[in-house]
PDB file of C-alpha atoms and ligand atoms in Angstrom:
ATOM      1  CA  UNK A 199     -26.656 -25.600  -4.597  1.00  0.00           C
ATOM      2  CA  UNK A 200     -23.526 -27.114  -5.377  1.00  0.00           C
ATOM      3  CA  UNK A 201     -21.194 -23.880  -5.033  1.00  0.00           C
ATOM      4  CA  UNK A 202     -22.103 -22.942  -1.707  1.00  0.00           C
ATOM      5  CA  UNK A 203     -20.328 -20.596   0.675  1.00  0.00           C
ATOM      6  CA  UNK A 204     -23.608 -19.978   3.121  1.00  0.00           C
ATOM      7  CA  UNK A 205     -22.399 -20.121   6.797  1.00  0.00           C
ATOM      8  CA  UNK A 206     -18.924 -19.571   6.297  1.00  0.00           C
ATOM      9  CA  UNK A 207     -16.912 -16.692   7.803  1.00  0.00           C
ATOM     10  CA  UNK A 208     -13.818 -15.588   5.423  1.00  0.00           C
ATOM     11  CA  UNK A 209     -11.478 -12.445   5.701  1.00  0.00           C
ATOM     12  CA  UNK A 210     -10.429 -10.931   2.582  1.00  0.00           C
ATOM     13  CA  UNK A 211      -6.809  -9.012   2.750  1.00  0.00           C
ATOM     14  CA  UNK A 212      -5.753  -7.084  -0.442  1.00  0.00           C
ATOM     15  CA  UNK A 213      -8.711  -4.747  -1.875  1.00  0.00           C
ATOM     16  CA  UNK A 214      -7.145  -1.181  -2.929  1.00  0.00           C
ATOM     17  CA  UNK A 215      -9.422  -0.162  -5.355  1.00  0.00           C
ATOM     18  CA  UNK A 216     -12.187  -1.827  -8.346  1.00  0.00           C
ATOM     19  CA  UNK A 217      -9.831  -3.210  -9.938  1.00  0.00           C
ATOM     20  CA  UNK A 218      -7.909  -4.903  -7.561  1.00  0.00           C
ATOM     21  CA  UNK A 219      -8.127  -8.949  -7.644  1.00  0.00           C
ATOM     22  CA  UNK A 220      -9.105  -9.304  -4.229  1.00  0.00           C
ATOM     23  CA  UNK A 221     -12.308  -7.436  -5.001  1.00  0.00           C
ATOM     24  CA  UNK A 222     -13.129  -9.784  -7.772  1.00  0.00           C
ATOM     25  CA  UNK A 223     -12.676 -12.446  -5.068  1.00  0.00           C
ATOM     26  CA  UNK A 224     -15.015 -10.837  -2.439  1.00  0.00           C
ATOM     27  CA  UNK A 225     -17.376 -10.099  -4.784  1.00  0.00           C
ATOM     28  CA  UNK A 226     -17.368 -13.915  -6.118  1.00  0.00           C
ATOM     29  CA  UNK A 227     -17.216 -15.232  -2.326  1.00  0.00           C
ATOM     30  CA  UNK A 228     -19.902 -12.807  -1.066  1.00  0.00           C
ATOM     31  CA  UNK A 229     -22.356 -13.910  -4.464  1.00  0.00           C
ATOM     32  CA  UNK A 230     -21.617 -17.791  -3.380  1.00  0.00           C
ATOM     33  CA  UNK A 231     -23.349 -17.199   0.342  1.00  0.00           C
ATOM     34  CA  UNK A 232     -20.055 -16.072   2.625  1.00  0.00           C
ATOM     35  CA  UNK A 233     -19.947 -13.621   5.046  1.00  0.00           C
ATOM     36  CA  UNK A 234     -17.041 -11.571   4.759  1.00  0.00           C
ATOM     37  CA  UNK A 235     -14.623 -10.014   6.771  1.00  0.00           C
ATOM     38  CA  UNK A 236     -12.498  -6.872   4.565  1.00  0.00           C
ATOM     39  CA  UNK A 237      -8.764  -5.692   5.918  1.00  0.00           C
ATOM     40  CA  UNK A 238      -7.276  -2.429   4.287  1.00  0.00           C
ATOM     41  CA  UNK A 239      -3.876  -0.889   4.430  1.00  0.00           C
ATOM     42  CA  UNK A 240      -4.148   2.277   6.627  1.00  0.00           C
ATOM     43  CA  UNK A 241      -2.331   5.264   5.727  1.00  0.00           C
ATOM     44  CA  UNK A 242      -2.161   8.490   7.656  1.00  0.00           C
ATOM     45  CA  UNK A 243      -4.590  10.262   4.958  1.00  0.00           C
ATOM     46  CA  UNK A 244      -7.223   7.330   5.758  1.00  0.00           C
ATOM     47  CA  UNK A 245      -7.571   7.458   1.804  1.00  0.00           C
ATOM     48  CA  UNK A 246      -7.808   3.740   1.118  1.00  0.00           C
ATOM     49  CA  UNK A 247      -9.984   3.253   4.500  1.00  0.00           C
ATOM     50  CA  UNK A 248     -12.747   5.740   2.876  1.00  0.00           C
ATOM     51  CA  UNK A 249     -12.103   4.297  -0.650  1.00  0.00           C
ATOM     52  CA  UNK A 250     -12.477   0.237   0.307  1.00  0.00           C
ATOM     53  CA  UNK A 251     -15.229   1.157   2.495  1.00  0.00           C
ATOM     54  CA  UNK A 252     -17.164   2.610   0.219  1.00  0.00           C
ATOM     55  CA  UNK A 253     -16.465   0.021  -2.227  1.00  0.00           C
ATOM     56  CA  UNK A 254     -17.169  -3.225  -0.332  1.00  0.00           C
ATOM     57  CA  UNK A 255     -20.589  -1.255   1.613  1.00  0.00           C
ATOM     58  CA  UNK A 256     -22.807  -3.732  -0.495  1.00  0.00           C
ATOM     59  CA  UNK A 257     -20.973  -6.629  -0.033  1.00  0.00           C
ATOM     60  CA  UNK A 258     -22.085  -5.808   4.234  1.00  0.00           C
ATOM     61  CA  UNK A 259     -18.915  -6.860   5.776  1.00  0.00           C
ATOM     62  CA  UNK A 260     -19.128  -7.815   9.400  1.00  0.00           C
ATOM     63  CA  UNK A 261     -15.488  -6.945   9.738  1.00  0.00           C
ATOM     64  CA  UNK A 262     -13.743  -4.103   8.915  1.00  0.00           C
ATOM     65  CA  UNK A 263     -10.441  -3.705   9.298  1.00  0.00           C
ATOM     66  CA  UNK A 264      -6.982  -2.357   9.311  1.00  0.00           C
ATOM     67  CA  UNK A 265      -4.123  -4.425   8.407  1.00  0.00           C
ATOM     68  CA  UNK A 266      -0.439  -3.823   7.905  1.00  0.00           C
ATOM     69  CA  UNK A 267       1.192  -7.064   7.956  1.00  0.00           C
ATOM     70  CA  UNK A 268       4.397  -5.492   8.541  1.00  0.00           C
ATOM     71  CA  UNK A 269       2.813  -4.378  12.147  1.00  0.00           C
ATOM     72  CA  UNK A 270       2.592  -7.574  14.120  1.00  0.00           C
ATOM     73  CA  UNK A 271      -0.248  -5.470  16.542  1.00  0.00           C
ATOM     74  CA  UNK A 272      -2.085  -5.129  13.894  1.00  0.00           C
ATOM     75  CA  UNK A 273      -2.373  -8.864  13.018  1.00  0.00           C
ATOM     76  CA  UNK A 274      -2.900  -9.231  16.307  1.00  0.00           C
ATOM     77  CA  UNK A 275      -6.190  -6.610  16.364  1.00  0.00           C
ATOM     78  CA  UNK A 276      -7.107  -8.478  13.536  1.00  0.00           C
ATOM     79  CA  UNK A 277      -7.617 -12.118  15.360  1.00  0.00           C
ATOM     80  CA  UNK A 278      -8.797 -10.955  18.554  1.00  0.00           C
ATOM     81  CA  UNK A 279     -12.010  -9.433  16.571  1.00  0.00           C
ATOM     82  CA  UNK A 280     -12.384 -11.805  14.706  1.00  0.00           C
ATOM     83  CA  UNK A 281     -12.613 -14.463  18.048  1.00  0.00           C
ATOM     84  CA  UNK A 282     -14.918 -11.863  19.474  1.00  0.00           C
ATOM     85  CA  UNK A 283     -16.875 -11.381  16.182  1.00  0.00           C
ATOM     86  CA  UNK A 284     -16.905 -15.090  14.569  1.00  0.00           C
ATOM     87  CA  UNK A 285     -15.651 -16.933  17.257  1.00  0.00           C
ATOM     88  CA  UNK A 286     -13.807 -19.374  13.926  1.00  0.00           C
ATOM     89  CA  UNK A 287     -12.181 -18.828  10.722  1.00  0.00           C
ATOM     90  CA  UNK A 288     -13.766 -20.719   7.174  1.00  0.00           C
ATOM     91  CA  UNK A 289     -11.702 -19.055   5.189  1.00  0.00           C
ATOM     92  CA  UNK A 290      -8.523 -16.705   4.637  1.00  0.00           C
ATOM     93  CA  UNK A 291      -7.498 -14.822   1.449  1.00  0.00           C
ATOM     94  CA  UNK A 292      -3.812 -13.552   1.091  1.00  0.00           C
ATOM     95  CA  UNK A 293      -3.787 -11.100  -1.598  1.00  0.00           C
ATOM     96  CA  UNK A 294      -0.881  -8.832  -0.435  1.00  0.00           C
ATOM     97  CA  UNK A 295       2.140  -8.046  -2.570  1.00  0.00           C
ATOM     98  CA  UNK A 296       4.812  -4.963  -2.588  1.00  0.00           C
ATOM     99  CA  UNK A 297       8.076  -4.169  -3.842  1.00  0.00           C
ATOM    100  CA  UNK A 298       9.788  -1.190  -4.437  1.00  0.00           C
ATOM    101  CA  UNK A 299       9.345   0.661  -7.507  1.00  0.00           C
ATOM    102  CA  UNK A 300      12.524   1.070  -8.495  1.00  0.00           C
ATOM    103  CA  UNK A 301      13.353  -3.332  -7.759  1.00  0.00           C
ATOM    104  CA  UNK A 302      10.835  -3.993 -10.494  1.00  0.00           C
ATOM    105  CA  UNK A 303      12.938  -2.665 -13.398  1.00  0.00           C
ATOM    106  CA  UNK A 304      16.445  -3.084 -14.690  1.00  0.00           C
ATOM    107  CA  UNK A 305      18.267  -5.891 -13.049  1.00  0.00           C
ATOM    108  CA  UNK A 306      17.598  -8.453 -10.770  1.00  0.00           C
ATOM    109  CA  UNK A 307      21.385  -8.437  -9.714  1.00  0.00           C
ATOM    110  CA  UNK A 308      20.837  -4.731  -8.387  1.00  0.00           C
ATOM    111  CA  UNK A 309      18.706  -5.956  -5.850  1.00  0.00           C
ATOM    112  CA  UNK A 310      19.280  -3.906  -2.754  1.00  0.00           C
ATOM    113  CA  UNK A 311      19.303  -5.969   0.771  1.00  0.00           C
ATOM    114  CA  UNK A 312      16.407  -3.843   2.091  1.00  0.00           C
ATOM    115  CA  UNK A 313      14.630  -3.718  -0.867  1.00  0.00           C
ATOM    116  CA  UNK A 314      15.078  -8.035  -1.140  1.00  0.00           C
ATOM    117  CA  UNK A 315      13.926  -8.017   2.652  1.00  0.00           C
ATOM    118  CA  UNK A 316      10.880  -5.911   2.710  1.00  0.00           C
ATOM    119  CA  UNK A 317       9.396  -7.473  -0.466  1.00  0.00           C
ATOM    120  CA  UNK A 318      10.053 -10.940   0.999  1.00  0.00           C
ATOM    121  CA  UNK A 319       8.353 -10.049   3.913  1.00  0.00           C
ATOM    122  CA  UNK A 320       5.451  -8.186   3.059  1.00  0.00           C
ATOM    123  CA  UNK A 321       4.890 -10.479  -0.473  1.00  0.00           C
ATOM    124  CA  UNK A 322       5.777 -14.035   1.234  1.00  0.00           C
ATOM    125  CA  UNK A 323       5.957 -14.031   4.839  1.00  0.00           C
ATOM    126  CA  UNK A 324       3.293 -12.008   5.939  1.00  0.00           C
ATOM    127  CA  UNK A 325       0.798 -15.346   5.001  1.00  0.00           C
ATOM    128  CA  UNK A 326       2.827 -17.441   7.767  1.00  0.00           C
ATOM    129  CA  UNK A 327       2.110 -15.193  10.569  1.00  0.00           C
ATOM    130  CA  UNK A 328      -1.466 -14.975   9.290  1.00  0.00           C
ATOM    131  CA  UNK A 329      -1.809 -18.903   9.346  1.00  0.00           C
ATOM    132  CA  UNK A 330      -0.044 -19.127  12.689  1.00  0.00           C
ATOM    133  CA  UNK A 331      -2.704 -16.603  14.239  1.00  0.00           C
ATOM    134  CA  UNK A 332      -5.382 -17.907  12.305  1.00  0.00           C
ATOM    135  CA  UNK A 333      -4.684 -21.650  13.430  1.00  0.00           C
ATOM    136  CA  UNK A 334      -6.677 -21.778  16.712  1.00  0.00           C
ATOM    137  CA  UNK A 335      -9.814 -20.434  15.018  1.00  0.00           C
ATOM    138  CA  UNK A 336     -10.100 -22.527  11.968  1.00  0.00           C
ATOM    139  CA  UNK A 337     -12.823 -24.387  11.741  1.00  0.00           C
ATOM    140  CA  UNK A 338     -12.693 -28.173   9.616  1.00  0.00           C
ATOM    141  CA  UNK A 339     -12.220 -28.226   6.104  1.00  0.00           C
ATOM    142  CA  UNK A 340     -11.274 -24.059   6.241  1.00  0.00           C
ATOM    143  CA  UNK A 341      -9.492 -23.054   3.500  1.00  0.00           C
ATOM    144  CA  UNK A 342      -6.582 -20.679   2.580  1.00  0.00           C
ATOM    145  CA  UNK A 343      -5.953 -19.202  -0.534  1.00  0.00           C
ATOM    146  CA  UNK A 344      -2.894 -16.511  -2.071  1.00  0.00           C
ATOM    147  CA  UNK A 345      -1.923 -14.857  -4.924  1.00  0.00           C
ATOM    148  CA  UNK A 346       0.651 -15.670  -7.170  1.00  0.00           C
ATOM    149  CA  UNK A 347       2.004 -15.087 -10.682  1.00  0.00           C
ATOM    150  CA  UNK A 348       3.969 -17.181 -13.404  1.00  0.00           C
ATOM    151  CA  UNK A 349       7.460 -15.392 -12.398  1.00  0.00           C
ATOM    152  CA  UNK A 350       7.849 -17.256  -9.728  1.00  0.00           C
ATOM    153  CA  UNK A 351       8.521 -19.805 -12.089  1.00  0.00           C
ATOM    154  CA  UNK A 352       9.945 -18.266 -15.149  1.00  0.00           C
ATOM    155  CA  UNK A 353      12.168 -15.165 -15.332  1.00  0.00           C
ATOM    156  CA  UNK A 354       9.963 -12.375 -16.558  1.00  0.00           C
ATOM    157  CA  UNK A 355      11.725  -9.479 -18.000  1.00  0.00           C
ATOM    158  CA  UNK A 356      11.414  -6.790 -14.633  1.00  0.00           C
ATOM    159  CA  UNK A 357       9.207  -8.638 -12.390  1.00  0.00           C
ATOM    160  CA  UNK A 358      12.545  -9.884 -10.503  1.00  0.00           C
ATOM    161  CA  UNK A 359      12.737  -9.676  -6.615  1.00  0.00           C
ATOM    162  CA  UNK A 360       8.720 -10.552  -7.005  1.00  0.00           C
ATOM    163  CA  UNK A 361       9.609 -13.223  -8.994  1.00  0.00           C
ATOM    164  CA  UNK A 362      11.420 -14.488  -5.789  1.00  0.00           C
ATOM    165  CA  UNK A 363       9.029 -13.626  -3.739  1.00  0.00           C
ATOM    166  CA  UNK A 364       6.421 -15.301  -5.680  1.00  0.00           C
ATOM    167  CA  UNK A 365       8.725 -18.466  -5.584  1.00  0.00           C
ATOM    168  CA  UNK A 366       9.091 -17.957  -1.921  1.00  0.00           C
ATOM    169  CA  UNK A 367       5.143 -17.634  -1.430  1.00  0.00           C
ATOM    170  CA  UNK A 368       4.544 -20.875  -3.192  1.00  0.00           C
ATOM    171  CA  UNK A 369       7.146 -22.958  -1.633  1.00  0.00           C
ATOM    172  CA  UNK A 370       4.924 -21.709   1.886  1.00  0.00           C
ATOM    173  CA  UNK A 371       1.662 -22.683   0.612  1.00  0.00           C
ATOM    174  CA  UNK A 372       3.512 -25.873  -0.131  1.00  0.00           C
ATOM    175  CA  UNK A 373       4.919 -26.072   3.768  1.00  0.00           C
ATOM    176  CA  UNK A 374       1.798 -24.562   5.071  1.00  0.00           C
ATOM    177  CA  UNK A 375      -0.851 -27.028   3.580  1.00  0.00           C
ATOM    178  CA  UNK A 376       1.734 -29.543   5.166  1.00  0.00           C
ATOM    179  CA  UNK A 377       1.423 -28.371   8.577  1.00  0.00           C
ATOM    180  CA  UNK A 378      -2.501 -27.230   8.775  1.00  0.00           C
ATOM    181  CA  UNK A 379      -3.757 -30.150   6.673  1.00  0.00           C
ATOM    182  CA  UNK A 380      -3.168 -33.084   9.738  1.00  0.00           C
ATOM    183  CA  UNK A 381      -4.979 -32.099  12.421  1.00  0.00           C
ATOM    184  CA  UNK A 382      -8.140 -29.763  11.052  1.00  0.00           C
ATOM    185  CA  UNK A 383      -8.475 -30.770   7.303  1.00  0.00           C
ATOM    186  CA  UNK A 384      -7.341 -27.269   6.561  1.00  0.00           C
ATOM    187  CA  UNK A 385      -6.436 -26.552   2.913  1.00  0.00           C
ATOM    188  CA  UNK A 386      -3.959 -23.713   1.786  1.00  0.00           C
ATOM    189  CA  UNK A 387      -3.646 -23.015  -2.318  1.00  0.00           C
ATOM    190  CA  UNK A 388      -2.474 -20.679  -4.263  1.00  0.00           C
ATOM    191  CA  UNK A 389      -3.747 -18.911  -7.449  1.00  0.00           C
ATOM    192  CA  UNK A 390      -2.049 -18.072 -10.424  1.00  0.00           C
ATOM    193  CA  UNK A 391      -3.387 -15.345 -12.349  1.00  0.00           C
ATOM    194  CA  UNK A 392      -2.541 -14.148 -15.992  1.00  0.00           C
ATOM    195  CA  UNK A 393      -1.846 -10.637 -16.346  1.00  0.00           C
ATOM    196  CA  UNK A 394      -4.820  -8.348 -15.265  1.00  0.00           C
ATOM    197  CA  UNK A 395      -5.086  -4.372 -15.502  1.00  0.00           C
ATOM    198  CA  UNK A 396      -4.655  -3.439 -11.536  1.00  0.00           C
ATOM    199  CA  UNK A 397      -2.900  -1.032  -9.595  1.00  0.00           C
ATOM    200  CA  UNK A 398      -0.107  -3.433  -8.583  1.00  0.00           C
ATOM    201  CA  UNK A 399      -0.233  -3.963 -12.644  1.00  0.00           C
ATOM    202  CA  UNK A 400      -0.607  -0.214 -14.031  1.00  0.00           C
ATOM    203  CA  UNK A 401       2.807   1.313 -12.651  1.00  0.00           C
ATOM    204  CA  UNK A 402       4.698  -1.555 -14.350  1.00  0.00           C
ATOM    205  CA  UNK A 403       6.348  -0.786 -17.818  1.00  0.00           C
ATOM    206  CA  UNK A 404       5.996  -3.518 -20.338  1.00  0.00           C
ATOM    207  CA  UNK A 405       2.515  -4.519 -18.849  1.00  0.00           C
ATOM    208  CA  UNK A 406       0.712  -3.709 -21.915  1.00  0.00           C
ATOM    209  CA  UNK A 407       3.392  -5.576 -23.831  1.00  0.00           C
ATOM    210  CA  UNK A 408       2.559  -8.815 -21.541  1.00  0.00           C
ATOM    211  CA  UNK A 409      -1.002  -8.232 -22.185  1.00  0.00           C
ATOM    212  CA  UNK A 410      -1.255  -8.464 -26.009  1.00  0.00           C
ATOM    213  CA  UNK A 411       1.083 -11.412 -25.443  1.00  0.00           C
ATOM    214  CA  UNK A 412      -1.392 -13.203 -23.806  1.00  0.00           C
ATOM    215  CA  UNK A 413      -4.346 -11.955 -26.669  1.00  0.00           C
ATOM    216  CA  UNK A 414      -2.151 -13.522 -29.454  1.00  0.00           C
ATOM    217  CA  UNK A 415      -0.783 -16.565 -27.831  1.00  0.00           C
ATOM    218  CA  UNK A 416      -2.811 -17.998 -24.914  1.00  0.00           C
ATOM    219  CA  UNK A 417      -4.852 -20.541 -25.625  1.00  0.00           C
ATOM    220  CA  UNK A 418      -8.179 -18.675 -24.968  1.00  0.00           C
ATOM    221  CA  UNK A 419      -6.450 -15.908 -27.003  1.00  0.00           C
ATOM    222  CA  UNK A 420      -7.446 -13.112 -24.194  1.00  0.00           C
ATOM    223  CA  UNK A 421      -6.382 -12.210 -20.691  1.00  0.00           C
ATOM    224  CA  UNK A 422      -8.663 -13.152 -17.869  1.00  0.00           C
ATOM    225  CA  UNK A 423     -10.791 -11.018 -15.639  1.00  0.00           C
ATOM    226  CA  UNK A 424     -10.727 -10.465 -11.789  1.00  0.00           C
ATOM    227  CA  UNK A 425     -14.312 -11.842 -11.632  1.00  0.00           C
ATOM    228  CA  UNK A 426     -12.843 -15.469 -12.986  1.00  0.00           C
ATOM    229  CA  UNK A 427     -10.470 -15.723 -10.464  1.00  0.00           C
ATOM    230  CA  UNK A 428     -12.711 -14.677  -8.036  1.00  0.00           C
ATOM    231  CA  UNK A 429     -14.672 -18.055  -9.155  1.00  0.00           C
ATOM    232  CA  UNK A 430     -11.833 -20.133  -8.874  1.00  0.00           C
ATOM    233  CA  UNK A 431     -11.299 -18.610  -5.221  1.00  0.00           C
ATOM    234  CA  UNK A 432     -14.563 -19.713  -4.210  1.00  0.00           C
ATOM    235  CA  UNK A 433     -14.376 -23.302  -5.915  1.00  0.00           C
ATOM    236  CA  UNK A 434     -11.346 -23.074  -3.849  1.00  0.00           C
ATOM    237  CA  UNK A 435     -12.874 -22.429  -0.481  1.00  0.00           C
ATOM    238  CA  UNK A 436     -15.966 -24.497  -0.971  1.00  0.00           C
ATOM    239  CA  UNK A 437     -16.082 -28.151  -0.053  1.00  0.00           C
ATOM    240  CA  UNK A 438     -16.472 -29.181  -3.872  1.00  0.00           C
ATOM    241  CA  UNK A 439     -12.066 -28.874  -3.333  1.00  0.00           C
ATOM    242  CA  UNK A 440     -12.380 -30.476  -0.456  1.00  0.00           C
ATOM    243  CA  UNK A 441      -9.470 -32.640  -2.166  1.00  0.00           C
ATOM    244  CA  UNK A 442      -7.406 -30.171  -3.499  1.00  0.00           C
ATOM    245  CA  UNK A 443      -4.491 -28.781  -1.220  1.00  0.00           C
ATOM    246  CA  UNK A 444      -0.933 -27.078  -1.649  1.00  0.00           C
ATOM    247  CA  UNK A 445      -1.514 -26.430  -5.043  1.00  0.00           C
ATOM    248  CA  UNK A 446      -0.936 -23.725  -7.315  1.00  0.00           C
ATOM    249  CA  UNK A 447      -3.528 -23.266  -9.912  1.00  0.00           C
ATOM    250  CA  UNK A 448      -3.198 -21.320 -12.818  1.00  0.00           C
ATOM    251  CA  UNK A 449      -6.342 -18.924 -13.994  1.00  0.00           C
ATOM    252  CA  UNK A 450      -4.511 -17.490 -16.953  1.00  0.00           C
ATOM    253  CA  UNK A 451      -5.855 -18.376 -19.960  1.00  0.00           C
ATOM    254  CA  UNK A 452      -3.760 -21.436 -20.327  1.00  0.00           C
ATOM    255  CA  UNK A 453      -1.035 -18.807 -21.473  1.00  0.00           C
ATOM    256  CA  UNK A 454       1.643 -21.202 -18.986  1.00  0.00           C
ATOM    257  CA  UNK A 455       1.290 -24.585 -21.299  1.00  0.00           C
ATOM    258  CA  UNK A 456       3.049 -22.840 -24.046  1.00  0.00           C
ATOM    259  CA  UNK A 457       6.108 -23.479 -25.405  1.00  0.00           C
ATOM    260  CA  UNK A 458       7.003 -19.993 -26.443  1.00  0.00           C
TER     261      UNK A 458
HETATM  262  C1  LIG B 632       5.040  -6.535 -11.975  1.00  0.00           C
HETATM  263  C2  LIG B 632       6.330  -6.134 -12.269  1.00  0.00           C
HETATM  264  C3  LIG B 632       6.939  -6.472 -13.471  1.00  0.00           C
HETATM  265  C4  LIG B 632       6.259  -7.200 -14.410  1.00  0.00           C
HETATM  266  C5  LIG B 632       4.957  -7.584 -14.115  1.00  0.00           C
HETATM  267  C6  LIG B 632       4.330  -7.254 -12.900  1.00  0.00           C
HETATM  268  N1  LIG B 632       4.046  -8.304 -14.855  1.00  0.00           N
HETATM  269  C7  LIG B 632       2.876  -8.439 -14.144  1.00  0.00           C
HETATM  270  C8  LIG B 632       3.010  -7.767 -12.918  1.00  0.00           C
HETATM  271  C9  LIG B 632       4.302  -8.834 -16.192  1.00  0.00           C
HETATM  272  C10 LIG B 632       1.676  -9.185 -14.599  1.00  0.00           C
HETATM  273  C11 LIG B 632       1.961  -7.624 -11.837  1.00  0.00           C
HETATM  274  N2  LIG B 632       2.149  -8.642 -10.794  1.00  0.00           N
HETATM  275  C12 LIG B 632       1.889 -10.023 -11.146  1.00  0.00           C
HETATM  276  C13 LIG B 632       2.549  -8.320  -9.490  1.00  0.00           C
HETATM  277  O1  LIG B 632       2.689  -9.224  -8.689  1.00  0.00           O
HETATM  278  C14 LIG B 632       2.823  -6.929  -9.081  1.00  0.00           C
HETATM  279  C15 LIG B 632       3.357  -6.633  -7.869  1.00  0.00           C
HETATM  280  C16 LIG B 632       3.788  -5.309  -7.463  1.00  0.00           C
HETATM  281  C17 LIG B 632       3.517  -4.150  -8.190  1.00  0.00           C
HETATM  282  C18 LIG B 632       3.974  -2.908  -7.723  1.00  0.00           C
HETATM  283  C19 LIG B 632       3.755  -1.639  -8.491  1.00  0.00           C
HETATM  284  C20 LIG B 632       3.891  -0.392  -7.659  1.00  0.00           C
HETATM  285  C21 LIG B 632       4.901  -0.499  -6.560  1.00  0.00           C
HETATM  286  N3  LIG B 632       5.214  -1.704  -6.019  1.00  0.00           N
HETATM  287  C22 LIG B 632       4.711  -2.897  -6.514  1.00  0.00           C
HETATM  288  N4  LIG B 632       4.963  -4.028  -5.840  1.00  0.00           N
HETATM  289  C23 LIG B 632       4.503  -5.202  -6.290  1.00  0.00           C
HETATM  290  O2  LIG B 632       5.426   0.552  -6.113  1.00  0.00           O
END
């Protein structure tokens, strides 16, 4: 098999719900051969716990786990089982992203300072930590992949302090794929998806509005499912990219080449 993800151990960060991205990418991973390792974002009702549990059941995780980035414990927890667990690290997907409501409308310019910070952090610098603790477990050739979207590049009416964030994310995978690459082979990408329906999607006025954009003008003339970036993530953490590193690739439909 050419696409083959037998043998290697890779944590997952990011499922909320079916239609989040990050289950399209376990799902994808898990089909190519990997065992997986799941993080959710506890809350004091345990509601997402009992919902991504249930949801990723088939997919037999053999990690299952809380994760907070903005709890540096909790990325702690997170490592230590996974040396006691796996003992190394094939692979590590970043799919964590969250501003406030109330940044991603209106004006960039009305930014607050806490509302700048806490999207930074939990958007773009939660992967650093993650690489840093990862780093002694990695095994050669392991691969790291994020989430990103086209406003990092291009101002996109309301997506604003993401859009920084998103720039901010890249520039890291950029840094990142600098320092881990040396010593271990390890590669760190990021992925660019068109506009999907998710939950980090469905809150957002003007979604819809970027969605039948991409129907009429993309190149494939429709958006793209969580399923094909969940392929790309595993082309991504197999050795067929064994070449391939600080990247960001686009999974969008070709909507990006486009003039206007
Ligand atoms: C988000 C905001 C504005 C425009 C947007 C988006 N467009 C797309 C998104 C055009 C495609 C979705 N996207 C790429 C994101 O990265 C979304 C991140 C996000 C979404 C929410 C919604 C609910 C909330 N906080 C959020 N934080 C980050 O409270």
């Amino acid at each position: 098999m050419l696409l083959d993800l037998s043998n290697k151990k890779i944590l997952v960060t990011g499922i909320a719900n079916n239609r989040s991205i990050a289950w399209g990418i376990a799902q994808q991973l898990k089909a190519a051969g990997a065992e997986l390792g799941i993080t959710y974002l506890p809350d004091e009702k345990g509601r997402f716990e009992s919902k991504v549990r249930e949801l990723t059941s088939p997919l037999e995780p053999s990690l299952f786990l809380p994760l907070n980035v903005q709890d540096h414990s909790q990325l702690e927890e997170v490592f230590s089982s996974i040396a006691k667990k796996w003992g190394r690290l094939d692979g590590l997907v970043h799919c964590l992203a969250f501003a406030g409501k109330e940044e991603l409308i209106g004006d960039y310019s009305a930014t607050t300072a806490n509302g700048f910070s806490r999207a930074l952090e939990i958007s773009a610098y939660s992967l650093a930590p993650l690489c840093n603790l990862a780093k002694p477990y990695f095994s050669k050739g392991a691969g790291v992949i994020t989430l990103t979207y086209l406003g990092a590049d291009r101002a996109i009416p309301n997506y604003n302090v993401m859009g920084v964030a998103k720039a901010a994310l890249e520039a890291s995978v950029r840094y990142l794929s600098a320092e881990l690459g040396p010593e271990n082979q390890v590669r760190v990408n990021a992925i660019s998806a068109g506009p999907i329906r998710t939950l980090a999607s469905s809150a957002i006025g003007g979604i819809l509005d970027m969605i039948h954009n991409v129907e009429e003008k993309a190149p494939l003339r429709r958006t793209v499912t969580q399923l094909e970036v969940g392929n790309t993530a595993a082309f991504l953490l197999s050795d067929l990219a064994s070449g391939i590193s600080g990247q960001t690739i686009y999974v969008d439909s070709g909507y990006c080449i486009n003039g206007m």
